[in-house]
Amino acid sequence: MRSNLPLFLGFKEIWRNKARFALVIGVVTLITVLVLFIAALSEGLGAGNREYIATLDAELLVYQEAADLTIGASQMPANLTRSLRRVEGVAAVGPVGFSTGSVVRVGEPLDVALIGVQPGQPGVPPVREGVTFSRPNAREAIIDANVAEQAGFKLGDLITVRSVQGEDENSYQVRVVGIAPSRKYGIQPSIMLPADTWERVRAKPAIADVQGAPAFNVAAVRLSDPQQREAVAARIAGRVKDVVAVDLKTAYENTPGYTAQQSTLSTQSGFTLLIGLLVIGGFFQIQAIQKIAQIGMLKAIGASNRTVAAAFIFQVVIITTIGVLVGALAAFGLSLALPSVVPVQFEPAQVLTAVLLLLAIGPIGGAVAVRSLLKVEPLTALGLTS
């Protein structure tokens, strides 16, 4: 019975003051929802920026050296792929071009990333339905799962792609031959087109370049030995003029705004945890001050500091655990109710880390209040000193 005394005391106080403790559980729940949603938003926005690049069937991405790893600024001639293929350790090279456009659907047009790839080379995503491209100039398209869901397209559909070329908005029709898993780029769903078709469809400036527009932005390089990334990247830089090769992680981290976006959301999440720590710690500190007389009475009838501390920590753990669990379920439920266009994506490892941190803020915040309870003198607390 004595070993269960802290649990009994802690639970009894929670039961007698249900409204007060329910309020704190509600605060912990809201903090949990906020932290998990920020984490999910960070993952969703990050995936929207890096998804296509991170899932390339290649180990290196080659940029124009002067572009400073900015895809939009990188401009490469079509014959560069031959030079890259001659580098030792390179198994295959696929030119990849990026542009923007929209597709006609019921209601408003859907903005998309238009990605030009060479059939049979790195850059072409695997299809979960249908087939891949038949030839570079085919009027075909592989749409990612987001386009299929948001626009309602299916295999065999003839879709209209619009892009701005000069001062005019032009329309092109292509047939959906494949549906790929999600391959977002620039927070937009993607439509992959064969290289020659993409060159006709892509957005073009008002004044055409007299020397001809660049054939592609970057080159996806698949290696004979994926473990030799650094060595092959150095060979490419040394043997091919005016280019730089980097791994995929470096490539997507240099996507405009990616690092700043992730840093901002991580900072927000950190401050939310800090606010949670202060709120919970402040609540238990006030609670400790309010029950000094009761603690004094317990100590006067023989309760040890260990019993008092254990009862208090039990309360902290129970309240925090309930609040975090309810908050996690609420966050997951709300995510299911959100439309698919909202970039919220729960990553199991990230969610687990956030939940563990949230479970820790209760005991950490309550640890300060425990010290106040341990210093209580029975006679002083009961006002019996002269």
PDB file of C-alpha atoms in Angstrom, residues 45-54 67-73 185-187 247-262:
ATOM      1  CA  LEU A  45       6.425  21.642 -48.325  1.00  0.00           C
ATOM      2  CA  GLY A  46       9.884  20.069 -48.370  1.00  0.00           C
ATOM      3  CA  ALA A  47       8.593  17.071 -50.324  1.00  0.00           C
ATOM      4  CA  GLY A  48       6.827  19.399 -52.735  1.00  0.00           C
ATOM      5  CA  ASN A  49      10.142  21.065 -53.518  1.00  0.00           C
ATOM      6  CA  ARG A  50      12.423  18.026 -53.612  1.00  0.00           C
ATOM      7  CA  GLU A  51      10.209  15.069 -54.580  1.00  0.00           C
ATOM      8  CA  TYR A  52      11.086  14.814 -58.275  1.00  0.00           C
ATOM      9  CA  ILE A  53      14.821  15.387 -57.745  1.00  0.00           C
ATOM     10  CA  ALA A  54      15.094  13.178 -54.648  1.00  0.00           C
ATOM     11  CA  ALA A  67      24.314  28.837 -62.491  1.00  0.00           C
ATOM     12  CA  ASP A  68      25.348  28.425 -58.836  1.00  0.00           C
ATOM     13  CA  LEU A  69      23.262  25.230 -58.522  1.00  0.00           C
ATOM     14  CA  THR A  70      20.079  27.059 -59.560  1.00  0.00           C
ATOM     15  CA  ILE A  71      18.091  24.893 -61.966  1.00  0.00           C
ATOM     16  CA  GLY A  72      16.278  27.773 -63.644  1.00  0.00           C
ATOM     17  CA  ALA A  73      19.554  29.563 -64.399  1.00  0.00           C
ATOM     18  CA  TYR A 185       8.530  19.951 -58.303  1.00  0.00           C
ATOM     19  CA  GLY A 186       8.354  23.547 -57.082  1.00  0.00           C
ATOM     20  CA  ILE A 187       5.332  22.646 -54.887  1.00  0.00           C
ATOM     21  CA  ASP A 247      24.586  14.520 -55.415  1.00  0.00           C
ATOM     22  CA  LEU A 248      20.795  14.653 -55.282  1.00  0.00           C
ATOM     23  CA  LYS A 249      20.622  15.851 -51.658  1.00  0.00           C
ATOM     24  CA  THR A 250      22.843  18.837 -52.423  1.00  0.00           C
ATOM     25  CA  ALA A 251      20.768  19.500 -55.535  1.00  0.00           C
ATOM     26  CA  TYR A 252      17.379  19.729 -53.831  1.00  0.00           C
ATOM     27  CA  GLU A 253      18.771  21.607 -50.829  1.00  0.00           C
ATOM     28  CA  ASN A 254      19.834  24.317 -53.286  1.00  0.00           C
ATOM     29  CA  THR A 255      16.347  24.592 -54.751  1.00  0.00           C
ATOM     30  CA  PRO A 256      15.365  28.282 -54.308  1.00  0.00           C
ATOM     31  CA  GLY A 257      13.801  28.825 -50.888  1.00  0.00           C
ATOM     32  CA  TYR A 258      14.116  25.203 -49.728  1.00  0.00           C
ATOM     33  CA  THR A 259      16.687  25.694 -46.944  1.00  0.00           C
ATOM     34  CA  ALA A 260      15.155  28.973 -45.719  1.00  0.00           C
ATOM     35  CA  GLN A 261      11.699  27.403 -45.686  1.00  0.00           C
ATOM     36  CA  GLN A 262      12.816  24.374 -43.683  1.00  0.00           C
TER      37      GLN A 262
END
